């Protein structure tokens, strides 16, 4: 599997990371180095093997369906780069 | 007493309880050592006010006869742990200015047991790296040097600041985290002890997530006894982490008898890599001989899927990272990029993440995005998870055959120079974790113990891998190895 520049651009888009066009060839080449390394996994016979979900074969615990906290709006917003009137503020989303 | 910062946890604890020294004295000694060591760039956020306040409170508790295990002991906290009101950036630009409104469970447990936080420690950005060169704070520097050569060396990574600080006696011990070797590799590089417990022992709550199925916190200390003391204070069930175990936490220190007679120690043939330096090979053989002299039985074992651990890791860890790091969007916390006229929300995400994430983090997030994307999920991600099942089974088979612990080198080389790997491709750097990463994939406890010096006078470590949930037995084997190796070397002070 070889990654070309347009695939690299697509992956950057999916990851929501802006990559300038002139940086794409180097990025594609790094991806190919790493994927080349990962390709070794194709040598392993994984027929009938279950993919691991968790190292401990356990069902995730469920807590009681009750309110455990809340009323912390000021704390929730304390670290926001732009908070106004009790909300997170972002650029216009809907035209 | 002079040079109080040079004490280990157990020595300082005993001195505190005898009344020979106060926590304030210990803490002041460390704070001075920290201020003298800016050249190491280990402490990146100093918290002297918090430290002295906690030290005074600890002295009151000790006087009142209420001294829990870590009471009054000054330690450093890796920047990956959220600490209330104190910058917690995971060494990333994207978390610039972030001051959590809450405390991680592990740092809270340490505080509850009386530990004194001196400040936050340097690390690789989001714990992604093996040399502490991806940090927004700049490189952490090892206190060790190659003889009289003044080239700066890496303390390893990702817990590089923790390693440097403990080795240079800036604190008595430090927290680390380990996703693929990030406690054990730096510990080996600077000649200290570091243990990654069984997955589920330490709560991950409040620790900035890298790869959730692999991440575990653990102590980095001056000796094995200290590791036992601090690990016990760090672990325990936490309802806020759904993967945290409900098993009781044993008194690990009480299990340090040094008696390993009849224990079966496995030597995995697959860890004998091509091109392994002769010094590492010798260290490994010497370590096996020491354990044998102490009464253990040495057996050759096979872990056939070892070779595939790193490639599987470099699918699974980036995949989980790409998901975990999706939260850094410039909306809820941290740093948002300056936006241009007409930029919408997508431009905000893309610019914020391009400016806020360093190169290695961007690369891993994108690799993770790729292996999880439609059409490749089965070929990469699911295949890697199946290989992970086989890697874990390798260990289960060996333990089922009666092996108590496995001895391997901790790293494939001694510490290298900062900047020496800049030209290498990323995979070359990843090879640093070749001996440690299997342990994370299988969720097992692993400990790195300093065992010797190389020809250039740099520390080398050995790794012991234990059965799940059997950290006590593992620590005891490590204690026997430590006693036999008698590693006492310290870096000469140049900073």
Coordinates of C-alpha atoms in Angstrom, one line a residue, chain B residues 146-431:
Chain B
X146 CA 29.7 10.6 28.2
X147 CA 32.9 10.9 30.2
X148 CA 34.2 14.4 29.7
X149 CA 32.3 15.0 26.5
X150 CA 29.9 17.9 27.2
X151 CA 27.4 16.9 24.5
X152 CA 23.8 17.0 25.9
X153 CA 22.2 13.6 26.2
X154 CA 18.5 12.6 26.3
X155 CA 17.0 11.4 29.5
X156 CA 14.7 9.3 27.4
X157 CA 11.0 9.7 26.9
X158 CA 8.3 10.3 27.2
X159 CA 8.8 10.7 31.0
X160 CA 12.1 12.5 30.4
X161 CA 11.7 15.3 32.9
X162 CA 10.7 12.8 35.6
X163 CA 13.8 10.7 34.8
X164 CA 16.2 13.7 34.8
X165 CA 14.7 15.2 38.0
X166 CA 15.0 12.0 40.0
X167 CA 18.5 11.1 38.7
X168 CA 19.7 14.7 39.5
X169 CA 18.2 14.6 43.0
X170 CA 15.8 17.5 42.3
X171 CA 13.1 15.5 44.0
X172 CA 12.9 12.3 46.0
X173 CA 10.7 10.6 43.3
X174 CA 8.4 11.4 40.5
X175 CA 5.3 10.1 38.7
X176 CA 5.6 8.9 35.2
X177 CA 3.2 7.3 32.7
X178 CA 3.9 4.4 30.3
X179 CA 2.1 3.6 27.1
X180 CA 4.9 1.8 25.2
X181 CA 7.9 2.2 27.6
X182 CA 7.7 5.8 28.7
X183 CA 8.6 5.0 32.3
X184 CA 11.0 2.1 31.8
X185 CA 13.1 3.5 29.0
X186 CA 13.9 6.8 30.6
X187 CA 14.5 5.1 34.0
X188 CA 17.0 2.9 32.3
X189 CA 18.7 5.8 30.5
X190 CA 19.4 7.7 33.8
X191 CA 20.0 4.8 36.2
X192 CA 16.9 4.9 38.3
X193 CA 14.0 2.5 38.9
X194 CA 10.7 2.7 37.1
X195 CA 7.7 0.4 37.3
X196 CA 4.6 0.2 35.0
X197 CA 2.0 -1.7 36.9
X198 CA -0.6 -4.1 35.5
X199 CA -3.2 -2.3 33.3
X200 CA -6.0 -1.3 35.6
X201 CA -3.9 -0.9 38.8
X202 CA -3.7 2.9 38.6
X203 CA -6.7 5.0 37.7
X204 CA -6.3 6.9 34.4
X205 CA -8.8 9.5 35.5
X206 CA -7.4 13.0 35.1
X207 CA -4.4 11.8 33.2
X208 CA -4.3 13.3 29.7
X209 CA -5.2 10.3 27.5
X210 CA -2.8 9.1 24.8
X211 CA -3.8 5.5 24.0
X212 CA -6.4 4.4 26.6
X213 CA -6.0 0.7 26.3
X214 CA -2.2 1.0 27.0
X215 CA -1.7 4.0 29.3
X216 CA -0.7 3.3 32.9
X217 CA 0.8 5.6 35.5
X218 CA 3.7 4.4 37.8
X219 CA 6.5 5.7 40.0
X220 CA 10.0 6.6 39.0
X221 CA 12.3 6.3 42.1
X222 CA 15.8 6.0 43.3
X223 CA 15.5 2.3 44.3
X224 CA 13.1 -0.6 44.3
X225 CA 11.9 -0.1 47.9
X226 CA 10.8 3.5 47.0
X227 CA 9.0 2.1 44.0
X228 CA 7.1 -0.3 46.2
X229 CA 6.1 2.5 48.6
X230 CA 5.0 5.0 46.0
X231 CA 3.2 2.5 43.8
X232 CA 1.1 1.4 46.7
X233 CA 0.1 5.1 47.3
X234 CA -0.8 5.5 43.6
X235 CA -2.9 2.5 42.9
X236 CA -6.4 1.4 43.9
X237 CA -9.9 1.2 42.6
X238 CA -11.5 4.3 41.2
X239 CA -15.1 4.4 40.1
X240 CA -14.2 7.2 37.7
X241 CA -12.1 4.9 35.5
X242 CA -14.2 2.0 34.2
X243 CA -11.1 -0.1 33.6
X244 CA -9.7 0.4 37.1
X245 CA -9.6 -2.9 39.0
X246 CA -11.4 -3.6 42.2
X247 CA -8.6 -5.8 43.5
X248 CA -7.2 -4.9 46.9
X249 CA -3.8 -3.2 46.9
X250 CA -1.2 -5.3 48.8
X251 CA 1.5 -3.8 51.1
X252 CA 4.2 -4.0 48.4
X253 CA 7.0 -2.9 50.7
X254 CA 6.3 -5.8 53.1
X255 CA 6.8 -8.2 50.2
X256 CA 10.4 -7.1 49.7
X257 CA 12.2 -10.1 51.3
X258 CA 14.9 -10.4 48.7
X259 CA 14.3 -14.2 48.8
X260 CA 13.7 -15.5 45.2
X261 CA 14.8 -19.1 45.8
X262 CA 13.0 -21.5 43.5
X263 CA 11.6 -18.7 41.4
X264 CA 11.5 -19.5 37.7
X265 CA 13.0 -16.7 35.5
X266 CA 12.4 -16.9 31.8
X267 CA 14.9 -15.6 29.2
X268 CA 13.0 -15.0 25.9
X269 CA 15.1 -15.9 22.9
X270 CA 13.2 -13.5 20.6
X271 CA 14.7 -10.5 22.6
X272 CA 18.2 -11.4 21.3
X273 CA 18.1 -8.9 18.4
X274 CA 20.4 -8.7 15.5
X275 CA 22.9 -6.0 16.0
X276 CA 22.4 -5.8 19.7
X277 CA 25.4 -4.1 21.3
X278 CA 27.7 -6.6 23.1
X279 CA 27.4 -4.5 26.3
X280 CA 23.7 -5.0 26.4
X281 CA 24.1 -8.7 25.7
X282 CA 26.6 -9.0 28.5
X283 CA 24.4 -7.0 30.9
X284 CA 21.6 -9.4 30.2
X285 CA 23.7 -12.5 30.8
X286 CA 25.1 -11.0 34.0
X287 CA 21.6 -10.2 35.2
X288 CA 20.5 -13.8 34.6
X289 CA 23.6 -15.0 36.5
X290 CA 22.9 -12.8 39.5
X291 CA 19.3 -14.1 39.7
X292 CA 20.6 -17.6 39.5
X293 CA 23.1 -17.0 42.3
X294 CA 20.3 -15.7 44.4
X295 CA 18.6 -19.1 44.0
X296 CA 16.3 -18.6 41.0
X297 CA 16.0 -21.1 38.2
X298 CA 16.8 -19.7 34.8
X299 CA 14.9 -21.1 31.8
X300 CA 14.9 -20.4 28.1
X301 CA 11.5 -19.4 26.9
X302 CA 9.9 -18.3 23.6
X303 CA 7.6 -15.4 22.9
X304 CA 7.1 -16.0 19.2
X305 CA 5.1 -12.9 18.3
X306 CA 7.6 -10.4 19.8
X307 CA 8.7 -9.2 16.4
X308 CA 5.2 -8.0 15.6
X309 CA 4.7 -6.0 18.8
X310 CA 6.1 -2.7 17.6
X311 CA 4.2 -2.7 14.3
X312 CA 1.0 -3.6 16.1
X313 CA 1.6 -0.9 18.6
X314 CA 2.1 1.7 15.9
X315 CA -1.4 0.9 14.6
X316 CA -3.2 0.6 17.9
X317 CA -1.6 3.6 19.7
X318 CA -2.0 6.1 16.9
X319 CA -5.6 4.9 16.3
X320 CA -6.5 5.5 19.9
X321 CA -4.6 8.7 20.0
X322 CA -6.4 10.1 16.9
X323 CA -9.7 9.4 18.8
X324 CA -8.5 10.8 22.1
X325 CA -7.0 13.9 20.6
X326 CA -10.1 14.8 18.7
X327 CA -11.2 16.7 21.8
X328 CA -8.5 19.4 21.2
X329 CA -10.7 21.6 19.0
X330 CA -10.0 25.1 20.2
X331 CA -13.4 25.3 21.8
X332 CA -13.5 24.0 25.3
X333 CA -9.9 24.5 26.6
X334 CA -6.4 25.4 25.6
X335 CA -5.4 27.5 22.7
X336 CA -7.4 28.6 19.6
X337 CA -5.6 29.8 16.5
X338 CA -6.1 33.3 15.3
X339 CA -8.7 33.1 12.6
X340 CA -8.9 35.1 9.3
X341 CA -11.8 37.0 7.9
X342 CA -14.5 34.6 6.8
X343 CA -13.0 31.5 8.5
X344 CA -15.7 29.1 9.6
X345 CA -15.6 26.3 12.2
X346 CA -13.7 23.9 10.0
X347 CA -10.9 26.4 9.5
X348 CA -10.9 27.0 13.2
X349 CA -10.4 23.3 13.9
X350 CA -7.8 22.8 11.2
X351 CA -5.7 25.9 12.0
X352 CA -5.9 25.3 15.8
X353 CA -4.7 21.7 15.4
X354 CA -2.0 22.6 12.9
X355 CA -0.6 25.3 15.1
X356 CA -1.2 23.5 18.5
X357 CA 0.1 20.0 17.8
X358 CA 3.8 19.4 17.1
X359 CA 5.1 17.4 14.2
X360 CA 5.2 13.9 15.8
X361 CA 1.7 14.3 17.3
X362 CA 0.3 15.4 14.0
X363 CA 1.9 12.5 12.3
X364 CA 0.5 10.0 14.8
X365 CA -3.0 11.5 14.7
X366 CA -3.0 11.2 10.9
X367 CA -1.6 7.7 10.9
X368 CA -4.3 6.8 13.4
X369 CA -7.0 8.5 11.3
X370 CA -5.8 6.5 8.2
X371 CA -5.8 3.1 9.9
X372 CA -9.3 3.7 11.2
X373 CA -10.6 5.1 7.9
X374 CA -13.2 3.3 5.8
X375 CA -11.6 0.5 3.8
X376 CA -8.5 0.2 6.0
X377 CA -10.0 -0.6 9.4
X378 CA -9.9 -4.3 8.9
X379 CA -6.6 -4.5 7.1
X380 CA -4.8 -2.4 9.7
X381 CA -6.7 -1.8 12.9
X382 CA -8.5 -5.2 13.3
X383 CA -5.4 -7.1 12.2
X384 CA -3.3 -5.3 14.8
X385 CA -5.8 -6.1 17.5
X386 CA -5.7 -9.8 16.5
X387 CA -1.9 -9.7 16.7
X388 CA -2.2 -8.1 20.1
X389 CA -4.3 -11.1 21.2
X390 CA -1.5 -13.4 20.1
X391 CA 1.2 -11.4 21.9
X392 CA -0.8 -11.6 25.1
X393 CA -1.2 -15.3 24.6
X394 CA 2.6 -15.7 24.2
X395 CA 2.9 -14.4 27.8
X396 CA 0.0 -16.4 29.1
X397 CA 1.5 -19.6 27.8
X398 CA 4.8 -18.9 29.5
X399 CA 3.2 -18.0 32.8
X400 CA 1.0 -21.1 32.6
X401 CA 4.2 -23.1 32.2
X402 CA 5.3 -21.9 35.6
X403 CA 7.5 -18.9 34.8
X404 CA 7.4 -16.3 37.6
X405 CA 9.1 -13.4 35.8
X406 CA 10.8 -12.7 32.5
X407 CA 14.2 -10.9 32.3
X408 CA 15.1 -8.8 29.3
X409 CA 17.2 -5.7 28.6
X410 CA 15.2 -2.5 29.2
X411 CA 16.5 -0.7 26.1
X412 CA 18.5 -1.6 23.0
X413 CA 21.2 1.0 23.7
X414 CA 22.3 3.5 26.3
X415 CA 21.1 7.1 26.2
X416 CA 21.9 9.0 22.9
X417 CA 22.7 12.6 22.2
X418 CA 19.9 15.1 21.9
X419 CA 19.5 15.9 18.2
X420 CA 21.4 12.7 17.1
X421 CA 18.2 11.1 15.8
X422 CA 16.8 14.2 14.0
X423 CA 17.8 12.9 10.6
X424 CA 16.6 9.3 11.3
X425 CA 13.2 8.3 10.0
X426 CA 10.4 8.0 12.7
X427 CA 10.6 4.2 12.8
X428 CA 14.3 4.4 14.0
X429 CA 13.1 6.3 17.1
X430 CA 10.2 3.9 17.6
X431 CA 12.8 1.0 18.0

